[in-house]
Amino acid sequence: MSGSRLGALVCATVSTPDLRASVAAYQRFLGYEPRHEGTLPGDVANTLAGPAATGAPVAVLGPASGGTPAIRLIETPNAPSFIPGRSFGWNALEIVVQDVDALQGELAGSPFEVVGEARDLDFAKGALRAMQARGPGGEILVFTQINRPVPGYDLPVAASKVDRIFAAIQGCPELDRTREFFANKFFAEAGPEFETAIVTVNEAFGLDRPTKHRITTIALPGQGFIELDQYPDEAVRRQPVPGYPMPGIAAVAFEVDSLDNFQLYWLGEILSRAEPPYLGRRHVTFYGGSGELIELIERG
Amino acid sequence: MADNAILGPIAGATITADDVDRVAAPYVKDLGYVIGQRGTVSAEQAAVWGAPAHAGKPFLVMNPASGDPCFIRLVQSVPVPGYKAMTTLGWHSLEITVESCDAIPPHLAKQKTQFRTVGDPHDLGVGTPSAKPIRAMQVVGLAEEVLYLTEIPTDGSKPHLPNAKSFIDRIFIVPLAAPNMDTTRDWYISNFAEVKKGIEARNIPMKLIASAMGLGDSMRMAICTVVMPGKSLIEIDDMPPGTKPRPRSKDSLPPGIATISFKVDSLDKVRLPFIAPPRAVREAPYNGKRVGVVVGSATELIELVEG
């Protein structure tokens, strides 16, 4: 058998032009706590398709509730052509919060620019209330308050004001092909597909607010999800500053039982760095079905 | 659907070798290939591959005696112990158009060639009174690259395939070992313009692959082709379950046939991620053209050359 089942979300890597400012913003406004600070090793930079970022300042933060997934911030130069939400790949992280309306008030005037005000999600019949904001590195964060269980979805409960990432959201050139990719490589079956208005996509593409898009989700162990959004035809390939990791959400890391037996082309070598988020476990990267960079971390 | 880049024709193939001169010698002596340029791999080219270990290492570029621009490039690499052609995913062979398939074995024998014959001349399919069959044989080179030497009939019955203009001419098909033939075919058609379905055959014997993988002659598999502009094709072989990606040396290209280069009308129209940002590569065979490398669904490296 080839491959291994996709496990829990471990970490999202976000590029930012000013690491100190981003760390301060995550600490002050989201209550995230530093777990590690340092510089990016050259071999890890290579696996992130960003060798020029070798030695760049790095910080790993996590929610005050403890645990994972973490957010790793890497200082990279501004990519002039990058417009958040208009390119394929990882575009947003969904974070569970206790009170989305209160958070919206607290983010006013902060480096997290609210681009979609808190509202009930149309498909969840009052169970989910969400707002969208653009972070200091152009990363889109969806803050979701979960009022009650949603049938068919195993969702986390927020144990801190702004708790953990529970979904990594990517824009797909062809949703069907990306879904097939996850099924073929990770035995990951997507859930139901439906159409819904995606605030950040409509905002990024200048579409009418009610414009609907096809989306589906892939459930992961540990109350996590990958959301696949079919992007409009006008979407483009994301362009990094040459030699640096992708702007915005550069990569998302998942646990797997084993790195052996995958039919994938690894970018760079399999490593086993000691620092978070790796903690001595073997890890590697590859490009997924939408051109997104995926990190796999072997369960220790 | 937004405009995709137009893929094709095949611009050339890159083979990694522990000694580029040693591997090139039988191409020159026995196949009539001509070494056009040689030098050391620039940092730009190595970066485009995501393979910094090749920077500063020797390379050479050869073309067929016909003068066709489709090249074979040899790049020095640290060998991967035990690497054997046709046992892993990725590009495994180059199919080359020749004038006379039956004339090749005696010629190679006379030359005391270092190419190892693994398939004697044989018909592919059955001819008709008005259309001769295609005739092919296979040899393996010193870098574990497989060459299909294929004679296309000159009776006009195969207008979509190129006739040779020299004894051994240019690459026209690049066979690819894929984990899932259908997925890989869809991948090329979805991601590039003007790529069309070609032939498809399921449940057929592929003796060379069966032999290389130590499977019995009863092994059956599926193959198909996709057709690109310029009488260029990709043959997609549906490999046995569990076939692994090709191991490679640290920071290096894969062993054997490492990449296939294709022309594209515009790199800006490519919606796939590049291993590294495309850039102009000053040395041969690109001589300043912009080049970017993407990874295909069969773990193959695809080098895209603009213009």
XYZ file of C-alpha atoms in Angstrom:
607
model
C 0.000 0.000 0.000
C 1.243 3.500 -0.787
C 0.880 6.446 1.524
C -0.380 6.951 5.021
C -3.492 8.500 6.464
C -3.370 12.219 7.063
C -3.291 12.991 10.766
C -3.890 16.034 12.916
C -3.052 19.600 12.009
C 0.242 20.489 13.673
C 1.299 23.910 12.471
C 0.627 26.649 9.967
C 3.575 28.629 8.647
C 2.890 32.276 7.907
C 5.212 34.728 6.168
C 5.348 38.208 7.592
C 7.432 41.251 6.676
C 7.915 42.228 10.332
C 8.231 39.339 12.730
C 8.339 41.408 15.895
C 5.186 43.278 14.948
C 3.365 40.067 14.062
C 4.383 38.309 17.263
C 3.253 41.310 19.270
C -0.085 41.365 17.461
C -0.743 37.656 18.026
C 0.186 38.021 21.694
C -1.735 41.182 22.436
C -4.895 40.692 20.421
C -5.264 36.922 20.172
C -3.628 35.929 23.452
C -1.232 33.579 21.657
C 1.905 32.595 23.589
C 5.450 32.223 22.244
C 6.709 28.636 22.202
C 9.968 29.139 20.363
C 12.006 31.960 18.904
C 15.056 31.637 16.748
C 16.226 31.697 13.174
C 15.271 29.526 10.236
C 17.811 26.758 9.581
C 18.973 26.430 5.979
C 17.699 22.886 5.558
C 14.236 23.857 6.774
C 14.287 26.921 4.496
C 14.992 24.576 1.583
C 12.012 22.397 2.429
C 9.864 25.535 2.471
C 11.089 26.366 -1.054
C 12.701 29.448 0.459
C 16.483 29.026 0.690
C 16.964 32.800 0.809
C 15.153 32.831 4.160
C 17.988 30.897 5.798
C 18.708 32.669 9.056
C 15.474 34.659 8.989
C 13.867 35.351 12.370
C 11.242 32.789 13.310
C 8.703 32.507 16.132
C 6.325 29.694 16.958
C 3.210 30.605 18.923
C 0.278 28.675 20.264
C -3.045 29.365 21.930
C -3.199 30.141 25.627
C -5.162 26.931 26.107
C -1.969 25.018 25.254
C -1.495 22.335 22.667
C -1.507 22.544 18.919
C -1.795 23.490 16.137
C 0.829 26.180 16.375
C 1.477 29.135 14.130
C 5.031 29.590 12.922
C 5.847 33.097 11.755
C 8.815 33.627 9.444
C 10.133 37.044 8.523
C 10.208 37.416 4.745
C 10.230 40.476 2.491
C 6.975 41.858 1.153
C 5.911 40.197 -2.087
C 4.557 43.116 -4.145
C 2.221 40.994 -6.281
C 0.631 39.188 -3.339
C -3.000 40.008 -2.789
C -4.434 37.900 0.038
C -7.140 35.536 -1.101
C -6.564 35.794 -4.839
C -4.143 32.940 -5.399
C -4.317 29.172 -5.165
C -3.034 27.351 -2.132
C -3.424 27.978 1.588
C -5.370 31.157 2.074
C -7.011 31.076 5.474
C -6.859 29.517 8.911
C -10.033 28.983 10.890
C -9.696 29.482 14.626
C -12.228 28.589 17.290
C -13.117 31.469 19.626
C -15.363 31.908 22.648
C -17.101 35.151 21.683
C -16.694 36.340 18.119
C -18.613 39.584 18.601
C -16.466 40.584 21.553
C -13.320 39.738 19.582
C -14.508 41.871 16.685
C -14.688 44.827 19.014
C -11.243 44.127 20.404
C -9.681 43.904 16.938
C -10.867 47.366 15.944
C -7.782 49.392 15.117
C -5.499 46.387 15.550
C -3.147 44.909 12.927
C -5.908 42.343 12.289
C -8.092 44.126 9.761
C -11.655 42.885 9.902
C -12.778 42.085 6.341
C -15.952 40.196 7.182
C -18.010 41.164 10.183
C -19.402 38.589 12.580
C -22.446 36.816 11.209
C -24.157 33.451 11.384
C -22.993 31.085 8.629
C -25.873 30.388 6.298
C -25.401 26.629 6.065
C -25.072 26.020 9.841
C -28.478 27.278 10.971
C -27.180 29.332 13.858
C -24.620 26.820 15.113
C -21.643 28.739 13.745
C -20.961 32.456 13.891
C -17.819 33.724 12.192
C -15.863 36.822 11.288
C -12.888 37.228 8.990
C -9.766 39.296 9.433
C -6.528 39.846 7.540
C -3.418 39.444 9.650
C -0.211 41.458 9.453
C 1.353 39.065 6.920
C -1.697 38.947 4.670
C -2.871 35.700 6.265
C -6.642 35.459 6.436
C -7.985 34.313 9.778
C -11.536 33.118 10.194
C -12.640 33.367 13.828
C -15.513 31.013 14.503
C -17.738 30.757 17.513
C -19.296 27.321 17.813
C -22.636 27.576 19.543
C -23.652 23.965 19.377
C -22.617 20.755 17.606
C -23.094 20.604 13.849
C -24.275 17.183 12.675
C -21.554 15.419 10.699
C -18.725 17.638 11.974
C -16.568 16.978 15.054
C -15.754 20.514 16.149
C -13.576 21.716 19.040
C -14.705 23.787 22.015
C -12.813 27.006 22.699
C -10.985 26.729 26.024
C -9.418 30.153 25.727
C -10.674 33.407 24.287
C -8.986 32.733 20.966
C -8.123 29.090 20.892
C -6.695 26.750 18.305
C -6.708 26.537 14.535
C -9.171 23.882 13.536
C -9.281 24.264 9.764
C -6.778 25.066 7.049
C -8.483 26.501 4.011
C -7.135 26.378 0.497
C -8.174 27.842 -2.829
C -8.296 25.214 -5.555
C -7.968 25.637 -9.310
C -10.036 22.465 -9.629
C -11.703 21.300 -6.464
C -12.388 17.822 -7.850
C -8.757 17.214 -8.679
C -7.542 18.391 -5.284
C -10.124 16.227 -3.558
C -8.933 13.272 -5.641
C -5.334 14.072 -4.701
C -6.079 13.824 -0.966
C -8.028 10.625 -1.551
C -5.270 9.021 -3.624
C -2.341 10.001 -1.453
C -3.855 10.006 2.039
C -7.030 7.926 1.847
C -8.732 11.139 2.945
C -12.344 11.202 1.811
C -14.034 14.564 1.571
C -17.366 15.186 3.198
C -20.433 16.603 1.481
C -19.956 19.338 -1.072
C -22.108 22.421 -0.990
C -22.200 25.993 -2.210
C -21.925 28.949 0.100
C -20.901 32.594 0.013
C -17.261 32.971 1.067
C -16.772 36.483 2.362
C -13.020 36.650 1.872
C -13.127 35.218 -1.650
C -15.860 37.597 -2.724
C -13.987 40.489 -1.175
C -10.697 39.501 -2.823
C -12.249 39.094 -6.276
C -14.634 42.038 -6.058
C -17.661 39.773 -6.341
C -21.098 40.480 -4.962
C -21.303 39.495 -1.327
C -23.862 36.671 -1.842
C -21.841 35.011 -4.637
C -21.573 31.337 -3.827
C -18.660 28.974 -4.346
C -18.275 25.200 -4.170
C -16.645 24.015 -0.983
C -16.008 20.732 0.729
C -14.117 19.620 3.803
C -11.842 16.754 4.725
C -12.087 15.716 8.365
C -8.832 15.021 10.189
C -8.139 13.317 13.488
C -8.107 15.710 16.432
C -11.113 17.789 15.463
C -9.381 19.350 12.479
C -10.347 19.943 8.874
C -9.023 20.893 5.512
C -11.477 23.073 3.631
C -11.258 23.093 -0.144
C -12.709 26.128 -1.895
C -13.224 26.245 -5.640
C -11.645 29.539 -6.647
C -12.815 31.771 -9.496
C -11.112 31.542 -12.885
C -9.358 34.827 -12.221
C -7.288 33.288 -9.438
C -3.554 33.057 -10.058
C -0.491 31.138 -8.996
C 1.025 32.758 -5.909
C 4.386 34.362 -6.516
C 6.963 34.579 -3.765
C 9.811 37.001 -3.535
C 12.365 34.900 -5.431
C 14.063 32.508 -3.068
C 11.713 33.115 -0.133
C 8.769 31.090 1.160
C 5.340 31.898 -0.233
C 3.703 35.042 1.133
C 0.670 34.667 3.339
C 0.156 31.132 4.597
C 3.238 29.441 3.217
C 2.681 25.893 4.434
C 0.510 23.752 6.672
C 1.865 20.776 8.618
C 0.064 17.533 9.371
C 0.986 14.446 11.334
C 1.329 11.105 9.577
C 2.182 7.673 10.941
C 5.090 7.227 8.558
C 6.880 9.127 5.827
C 7.724 5.898 4.062
C 5.805 4.573 1.087
C 4.450 7.870 -0.224
C 4.365 8.319 -4.000
C 5.319 11.971 -3.755
C 8.274 14.168 -4.742
C 9.799 15.628 -1.594
C 11.198 19.138 -1.715
C 14.608 18.711 -0.188
C 15.633 16.104 2.311
C 13.748 14.380 5.113
C 14.885 16.189 8.267
C 14.396 15.739 11.989
C 14.890 19.137 13.599
C 14.647 19.462 17.349
C 12.801 22.770 17.582
C 9.020 23.261 17.425
C 6.988 22.256 15.592
C 9.142 19.228 14.772
C 10.422 18.182 18.214
C 12.868 15.679 16.772
C 10.355 13.959 14.569
C 11.076 13.299 10.894
C 9.548 15.855 8.563
C 9.396 16.725 4.882
C 7.424 18.842 2.402
C 5.773 18.519 -1.004
C 3.362 20.386 -3.254
C -0.265 19.296 -3.034
C -3.012 19.196 -5.608
C -3.684 22.944 -5.579
C -0.033 23.885 -5.529
C -0.086 24.294 -1.761
C 2.957 23.415 0.277
C 2.250 20.630 2.749
C 4.557 19.575 5.563
C 4.331 16.072 6.915
C 5.629 15.327 10.402
C 6.060 11.712 11.376
C 4.349 10.807 14.599
C 6.931 10.280 17.293
C -11.241 28.096 -17.184
C -8.350 30.491 -17.461
C -5.873 30.048 -20.304
C -3.304 27.405 -19.538
C 0.194 27.386 -20.935
C 0.663 25.452 -24.171
C 2.928 22.474 -23.486
C 5.254 21.168 -26.166
C 7.086 20.211 -28.147
C 9.662 18.282 -26.149
C 12.753 20.484 -25.905
C 15.066 17.830 -24.516
C 15.972 15.464 -21.725
C 18.382 15.716 -18.825
C 20.178 12.632 -17.581
C 22.331 12.566 -14.466
C 25.606 10.715 -14.699
C 28.610 10.106 -12.489
C 30.866 10.947 -15.448
C 29.264 12.917 -18.239
C 32.011 12.186 -20.785
C 31.915 8.451 -20.158
C 28.104 8.356 -20.539
C 28.167 10.633 -23.607
C 30.818 8.641 -25.460
C 28.544 5.920 -26.884
C 25.985 8.522 -27.965
C 28.673 10.192 -30.043
C 30.437 7.075 -31.271
C 27.435 4.837 -31.877
C 24.361 7.057 -32.304
C 25.959 9.944 -34.156
C 25.031 12.523 -31.558
C 27.095 15.699 -31.557
C 28.254 17.457 -28.407
C 27.399 21.110 -28.882
C 28.184 22.713 -25.581
C 29.776 21.790 -22.317
C 30.463 23.709 -19.151
C 29.582 23.830 -15.491
C 26.061 24.119 -14.114
C 25.290 27.666 -13.024
C 23.832 28.468 -9.620
C 20.735 29.718 -11.461
C 20.136 26.399 -13.206
C 20.754 24.420 -9.995
C 18.342 26.676 -8.122
C 15.631 26.239 -10.747
C 15.897 22.492 -10.195
C 15.886 22.876 -6.421
C 19.089 20.857 -6.591
C 21.970 23.010 -5.355
C 24.397 20.080 -5.319
C 24.761 20.394 -9.097
C 26.012 23.978 -9.071
C 29.517 24.110 -10.497
C 29.404 20.513 -11.704
C 30.163 19.554 -15.337
C 27.421 19.198 -17.922
C 27.289 18.727 -21.667
C 24.554 19.056 -24.273
C 24.213 16.787 -27.314
C 21.968 16.902 -30.350
C 21.252 14.362 -33.064
C 23.201 14.367 -36.305
C 20.114 15.743 -38.046
C 20.747 19.036 -36.264
C 17.369 18.905 -34.550
C 17.387 21.205 -31.487
C 15.886 18.544 -29.213
C 18.773 17.904 -26.841
C 20.086 15.308 -24.453
C 21.887 16.993 -21.543
C 24.121 15.056 -19.187
C 24.724 16.516 -15.730
C 27.227 15.177 -13.237
C 25.691 13.774 -10.085
C 26.585 11.586 -7.147
C 25.288 8.139 -8.105
C 22.452 6.504 -6.198
C 23.628 3.003 -5.273
C 21.505 0.276 -6.775
C 19.428 2.558 -8.994
C 17.904 0.549 -11.822
C 15.857 1.906 -14.711
C 12.127 1.148 -14.904
C 11.730 0.228 -11.254
C 10.619 3.588 -9.844
C 8.204 6.387 -10.645
C 9.169 9.163 -13.014
C 10.744 9.458 -16.460
C 12.331 6.168 -17.366
C 12.985 6.167 -21.104
C 13.436 8.284 -24.200
C 11.828 7.188 -27.436
C 13.908 8.308 -30.387
C 12.946 8.267 -34.042
C 15.386 6.297 -36.236
C 15.757 5.647 -39.945
C 16.088 1.874 -39.844
C 15.519 -0.135 -36.717
C 16.900 -3.337 -38.223
C 20.132 -1.650 -39.217
C 20.897 -0.704 -35.625
C 21.878 -4.061 -34.024
C 24.594 -4.851 -36.568
C 25.810 -1.277 -36.345
C 25.992 -1.400 -32.550
C 27.755 -4.755 -32.709
C 30.319 -3.411 -35.149
C 30.896 -0.418 -32.918
C 31.314 -2.691 -29.870
C 28.851 -0.381 -28.188
C 28.419 0.093 -24.470
C 24.651 0.368 -24.919
C 23.058 -2.820 -23.609
C 20.327 -4.191 -25.873
C 17.269 -5.202 -23.867
C 14.793 -5.523 -26.721
C 15.576 -6.707 -30.253
C 13.793 -5.119 -33.227
C 10.143 -6.042 -33.313
C 6.886 -4.774 -34.798
C 4.569 -2.650 -32.689
C 1.110 -3.690 -33.792
C 0.261 -5.173 -37.160
C 0.735 -3.573 -40.535
C -1.591 -3.494 -43.490
C -0.853 -3.642 -47.227
C -0.779 0.142 -47.308
C 0.717 0.844 -43.865
C 3.811 -0.793 -42.486
C 3.956 -1.328 -38.715
C 6.149 0.756 -36.446
C 9.323 -1.157 -35.596
C 11.287 -0.636 -32.379
C 14.130 -1.932 -30.241
C 15.407 -0.909 -26.818
C 18.835 -0.302 -25.332
C 20.035 0.888 -21.926
C 22.778 3.493 -21.554
C 25.514 3.814 -18.981
C 23.391 6.034 -16.722
C 20.525 3.518 -16.602
C 18.587 5.482 -19.177
C 16.460 3.393 -21.509
C 16.280 4.365 -25.171
C 13.500 3.120 -27.418
C 14.836 3.322 -30.957
C 11.751 3.479 -33.129
C 11.306 3.501 -36.871
C 8.234 5.326 -38.090
C 7.129 4.096 -41.528
C 7.679 6.608 -44.305
C 4.536 5.547 -46.163
C 2.563 8.444 -44.724
C 0.444 6.232 -42.521
C 1.647 7.858 -39.283
C 1.437 11.578 -39.998
C 1.318 12.420 -36.281
C 4.749 10.858 -35.680
C 8.076 12.197 -36.936
C 10.247 10.413 -39.475
C 13.956 10.420 -38.794
C 16.194 12.783 -40.713
C 19.366 11.083 -39.508
C 20.263 7.471 -38.654
C 19.380 8.129 -35.028
C 17.382 11.337 -34.724
C 15.428 13.103 -31.980
C 13.348 12.242 -28.947
C 9.654 12.246 -29.803
C 8.045 10.306 -26.945
C 8.948 10.430 -23.243
C 7.708 7.390 -21.295
C 6.722 8.082 -17.726
C 6.182 5.585 -14.897
C 3.067 6.737 -13.045
C 1.273 5.486 -9.933
C -2.078 6.044 -11.637
C -2.233 6.422 -15.401
C -5.667 8.038 -15.471
C -4.778 10.613 -12.832
C -1.563 11.542 -14.576
C -3.245 11.829 -17.975
C -5.931 14.079 -16.476
C -3.228 16.114 -14.766
C -1.498 16.972 -18.038
C -4.748 17.713 -19.840
C -6.042 19.867 -16.980
C -2.888 21.851 -16.431
C -1.778 22.539 -19.979
C -3.426 23.677 -23.179
C -3.342 21.673 -26.393
C -2.555 18.385 -24.654
C -4.871 15.743 -26.067
C -5.585 12.112 -25.371
C -3.713 9.720 -27.623
C -3.857 5.956 -27.587
C -4.868 3.867 -24.596
C -4.230 0.171 -24.022
C -5.138 -1.725 -20.888
C -4.068 -5.180 -19.759
C -1.072 -5.474 -22.037
C 2.311 -7.094 -21.352
C 5.242 -4.724 -20.770
C 8.150 -7.112 -20.742
C 10.881 -4.571 -20.039
C 9.144 -3.205 -16.961
C 8.138 -6.674 -15.760
C 11.706 -7.846 -16.146
C 13.214 -4.776 -14.469
C 10.880 -5.121 -11.494
C 11.397 -8.861 -11.193
C 7.790 -9.596 -12.041
C 6.831 -12.530 -14.233
C 6.075 -12.343 -17.933
C 2.397 -12.682 -17.106
C 2.362 -9.172 -15.596
C -0.099 -6.908 -17.396
C -0.460 -3.161 -17.151
C -2.076 -0.210 -18.830
C -0.448 2.500 -20.896
C -1.676 5.574 -22.696
C -0.288 8.578 -24.452
C -0.992 12.258 -24.490
C -0.192 14.212 -27.610
C 1.353 17.684 -27.664
C 2.168 20.105 -30.435
C 5.220 19.380 -32.578
C 4.740 15.610 -32.939
C 5.726 15.097 -29.310
C 4.047 12.646 -26.956
C 4.183 11.491 -23.362
C 3.637 7.768 -22.791
C 2.137 7.157 -19.370
C 2.739 3.703 -17.901
C 0.458 2.565 -15.091
C 3.027 1.032 -12.767
C 2.380 -1.893 -10.436
C 0.906 -0.883 -7.048
C 3.461 0.293 -4.535
C 6.046 1.440 -7.074
C 8.151 3.969 -5.187
C 9.467 7.408 -6.055
C 13.043 7.464 -7.222
C 15.563 7.925 -4.422
C 18.028 10.711 -5.077
C 21.301 11.977 -3.716
C 21.267 14.916 -1.320
C 20.220 18.204 -2.944
C 20.344 16.521 -6.344
C 18.224 15.660 -9.331
C 16.939 12.093 -9.546
C 19.226 9.493 -11.144
C 18.694 8.287 -14.697
C 16.367 10.464 -16.756
C 16.013 13.288 -14.277
C 13.899 15.839 -16.096
C 12.192 16.329 -19.415
C 12.172 19.823 -20.852
C 9.163 21.130 -22.731
C 8.590 24.394 -24.488
C 5.747 26.537 -23.162
C 4.386 29.698 -24.700
C 4.445 31.539 -21.366
C 5.627 30.638 -17.880
C 3.264 33.280 -16.538
C 0.309 31.179 -17.669
C 1.456 28.149 -15.662
C -0.789 27.814 -12.612
C 1.281 25.123 -10.929
C 3.850 25.987 -8.274
C 7.446 26.065 -9.384
C 10.089 24.356 -7.287
C 11.865 27.707 -7.321
C 10.950 30.954 -9.033
C 11.565 30.751 -12.790
C 14.603 32.589 -13.988
C 16.740 33.102 -17.051
C 19.430 30.460 -17.351
C 22.425 31.757 -19.223
C 24.161 28.544 -20.212
C 23.230 25.966 -22.850
C 20.805 24.642 -23.777
C 18.717 27.651 -22.703
C 21.072 30.521 -23.521
C 19.174 33.123 -21.530
C 15.622 31.795 -21.822
C 13.416 31.699 -18.735
C 13.058 28.276 -17.177
C 10.907 26.914 -14.357
C 10.437 23.399 -12.981
C 7.191 21.889 -11.737
C 6.500 18.484 -10.250
C 4.043 16.234 -12.040
C 1.590 13.842 -10.496
C 3.929 10.908 -11.060
C 6.711 12.669 -9.082
C 8.385 13.579 -12.375
C 10.276 16.820 -12.813
C 9.030 18.892 -15.733
C 11.313 21.640 -16.928
C 9.389 24.354 -18.746
C 11.246 26.595 -21.157
C 9.665 29.800 -22.332
C 9.508 30.790 -25.959
